[in-house]
Coordinates of N, CA and C in Angstrom, one line a residue:
M126 N 8.6 10.1 2.3 CA 7.5 9.1 2.1 C 7.0 9.1 0.7
R127 N 6.9 10.2 0.1 CA 6.4 10.3 -1.3 C 7.4 9.6 -2.3
I128 N 8.7 9.7 -2.1 CA 9.6 9.1 -2.9 C 9.5 7.5 -2.8
R129 N 9.3 7.1 -1.6 CA 9.2 5.6 -1.4 C 8.0 5.1 -2.1
Q130 N 6.8 5.8 -2.0 CA 5.6 5.4 -2.7 C 5.8 5.4 -4.2
T131 N 6.5 6.4 -4.7 CA 6.8 6.5 -6.1 C 7.7 5.3 -6.6
H132 N 8.6 5.0 -5.8 CA 9.5 3.9 -6.1 C 8.7 2.6 -6.1
R133 N 7.8 2.4 -5.2 CA 7.0 1.2 -5.2 C 6.2 1.1 -6.5
W134 N 5.5 2.1 -6.9 CA 4.7 2.1 -8.1 C 5.5 1.9 -9.4
L135 N 6.7 2.5 -9.4 CA 7.6 2.3 -10.5 C 8.1 0.9 -10.6
S136 N 8.3 0.2 -9.5 CA 8.7 -1.2 -9.5 C 7.6 -2.0 -10.1
I137 N 6.3 -1.7 -9.8 CA 5.2 -2.4 -10.3 C 5.1 -2.2 -11.8
A138 N 5.3 -1.0 -12.3 CA 5.3 -0.7 -13.7 C 6.4 -1.4 -14.4
F139 N 7.6 -1.5 -13.8 CA 8.7 -2.2 -14.4 C 8.5 -3.7 -14.5
T140 N 7.9 -4.2 -13.5 CA 7.6 -5.7 -13.5 C 6.6 -6.0 -14.6
L141 N 5.6 -5.2 -14.7 CA 4.6 -5.4 -15.8 C 5.2 -5.3 -17.2
A142 N 6.1 -4.3 -17.4 CA 6.8 -4.2 -18.6 C 7.7 -5.4 -19.0
V143 N 8.4 -5.9 -18.0 CA 9.2 -7.1 -18.2 C 8.3 -8.3 -18.5
I144 N 7.2 -8.5 -17.8 CA 6.3 -9.6 -18.1 C 5.8 -9.4 -19.6
A145 N 5.4 -8.2 -20.0 CA 5.0 -8.0 -21.4 C 6.1 -8.3 -22.4
N146 N 7.3 -8.0 -22.0 CA 8.4 -8.4 -22.9 C 8.6 -9.9 -23.0
I147 N 8.5 -10.6 -21.9 CA 8.6 -12.0 -21.9 C 7.5 -12.7 -22.7
V148 N 6.3 -12.2 -22.6 CA 5.1 -12.7 -23.3 C 5.3 -12.4 -24.8
A149 N 5.8 -11.3 -25.2 CA 6.1 -11.0 -26.6 C 7.2 -11.9 -27.2
M150 N 8.2 -12.2 -26.4 CA 9.2 -13.1 -26.8 C 8.7 -14.5 -27.0
I151 N 7.8 -15.0 -26.1 CA 7.3 -16.3 -26.2 C 6.4 -16.4 -27.5
M152 N 5.6 -15.3 -27.7 CA 4.7 -15.3 -28.9 C 5.5 -15.0 -30.2
Q153 N 6.8 -14.7 -30.1 CA 7.7 -14.4 -31.2 C 7.2 -13.2 -32.0
L154 N 6.7 -12.2 -31.3 CA 6.4 -11.0 -31.9 C 7.6 -10.2 -32.3
D155 N 7.5 -9.4 -33.3 CA 8.7 -8.7 -33.8 C 8.5 -7.2 -33.5
A156 N 8.2 -6.9 -32.2 CA 8.0 -5.5 -31.8 C 9.1 -5.1 -30.8
A157 N 10.1 -4.4 -31.4 CA 11.2 -4.0 -30.6 C 10.9 -3.0 -29.5
W158 N 9.8 -2.2 -29.7 CA 9.4 -1.2 -28.8 C 9.0 -1.8 -27.4
I159 N 8.5 -3.1 -27.4 CA 8.2 -3.7 -26.2 C 9.4 -3.9 -25.3
G160 N 10.5 -4.2 -26.0 CA 11.8 -4.3 -25.2 C 12.2 -3.0 -24.6
F161 N 12.0 -1.9 -25.3 CA 12.4 -0.6 -24.7 C 11.3 -0.1 -23.7
L162 N 10.2 -0.8 -23.6 CA 9.1 -0.3 -22.7 C 9.6 -0.4 -21.3
A163 N 10.4 -1.4 -21.0 CA 10.9 -1.6 -19.6 C 11.8 -0.4 -19.2
L164 N 12.4 0.2 -20.1 CA 13.4 1.3 -19.8 C 12.7 2.6 -19.3
V165 N 11.4 2.7 -19.6 CA 10.7 3.9 -19.2 C 10.6 4.0 -17.7
P166 N 10.1 3.0 -17.0 CA 10.1 3.1 -15.5 C 11.5 2.8 -14.9
L167 N 12.4 2.1 -15.6 CA 13.6 1.7 -15.0 C 14.5 2.9 -14.7
I168 N 14.5 3.9 -15.5 CA 15.4 5.1 -15.3 C 15.0 5.8 -14.0
P169 N 13.7 6.2 -13.8 CA 13.3 6.8 -12.6 C 13.4 5.9 -11.4
L170 N 13.2 4.6 -11.6 CA 13.4 3.6 -10.6 C 14.8 3.6 -10.0
L171 N 15.7 3.7 -10.9 CA 17.1 3.8 -10.5 C 17.4 5.0 -9.7
A172 N 16.9 6.1 -10.1 CA 17.1 7.4 -9.4 C 16.5 7.4 -8.0
T173 N 15.2 6.9 -7.9 CA 14.6 6.9 -6.6 C 15.3 5.8 -5.7
G174 N 15.7 4.7 -6.3 CA 16.4 3.7 -5.5 C 17.7 4.2 -5.0
L175 N 18.5 4.9 -5.8 CA 19.7 5.4 -5.3 C 19.5 6.5 -4.2
Y176 N 18.4 7.3 -4.3 CA 18.1 8.2 -3.3 C 17.7 7.5 -2.0
L177 N 16.9 6.5 -2.1 CA 16.5 5.8 -0.9 C 17.6 5.1 -0.2
F178 N 18.6 4.6 -1.1 CA 19.8 3.9 -0.5 C 20.6 4.9 0.2
A179 N 20.8 6.1 -0.3 CA 21.7 7.1 0.3 C 21.0 7.8 1.5
L180 N 19.7 7.8 1.6 CA 19.0 8.5 2.6 C 19.5 8.3 4.0
P181 N 19.7 7.1 4.5 CA 20.2 6.9 5.9 C 21.6 7.5 6.1
Y182 N 22.5 7.5 5.0 CA 23.8 8.0 5.1 C 23.8 9.6 5.1
L183 N 22.8 10.1 4.4 CA 22.7 11.6 4.4 C 22.2 12.1 5.7
G184 N 21.4 11.3 6.4 CA 20.9 11.8 7.7 C 21.9 11.8 8.8
R185 N 23.0 11.1 8.7 CA 24.0 11.0 9.7 C 25.1 12.1 9.6
R186 N 24.9 13.0 8.6 CA 26.0 13.9 8.3 C 26.4 14.8 9.5
G187 N 25.4 15.2 10.3 CA 25.7 16.2 11.4 C 26.1 15.6 12.7
T188 N 26.3 14.3 12.8 CA 26.6 13.6 14.1 C 28.0 13.7 14.6
H189 N 29.0 13.6 13.7 CA 30.4 13.7 13.9 C 30.9 12.9 15.2
G190 N 30.7 11.6 15.2 CA 31.2 10.8 16.3 C 30.3 10.7 17.5
E191 N 29.1 11.3 17.5 CA 28.2 11.2 18.6 C 27.7 9.7 18.7
A192 N 27.2 9.3 19.8 CA 26.7 8.0 20.0 C 25.3 7.9 19.3
R193 N 25.2 6.8 18.5 CA 23.9 6.6 17.8 C 23.0 5.9 18.6
S194 N 21.7 6.3 18.5 CA 20.7 5.6 19.3 C 19.7 4.8 18.4

């Protein structure tokens, strides 16, 4: 549950960073660090997303052909 909540907050931070990058591009600012700002939440967002994706498959490990309910 905690990973899922962290993933949600990271997605909000990533969205805000992308919006800031778009605004900077529209205003033609020459700040390269704004472009890299989106990478800060993106890397843990990838890790938590992969974990949440694999979670249902990891839970089925011990069933070995049993009927799923």
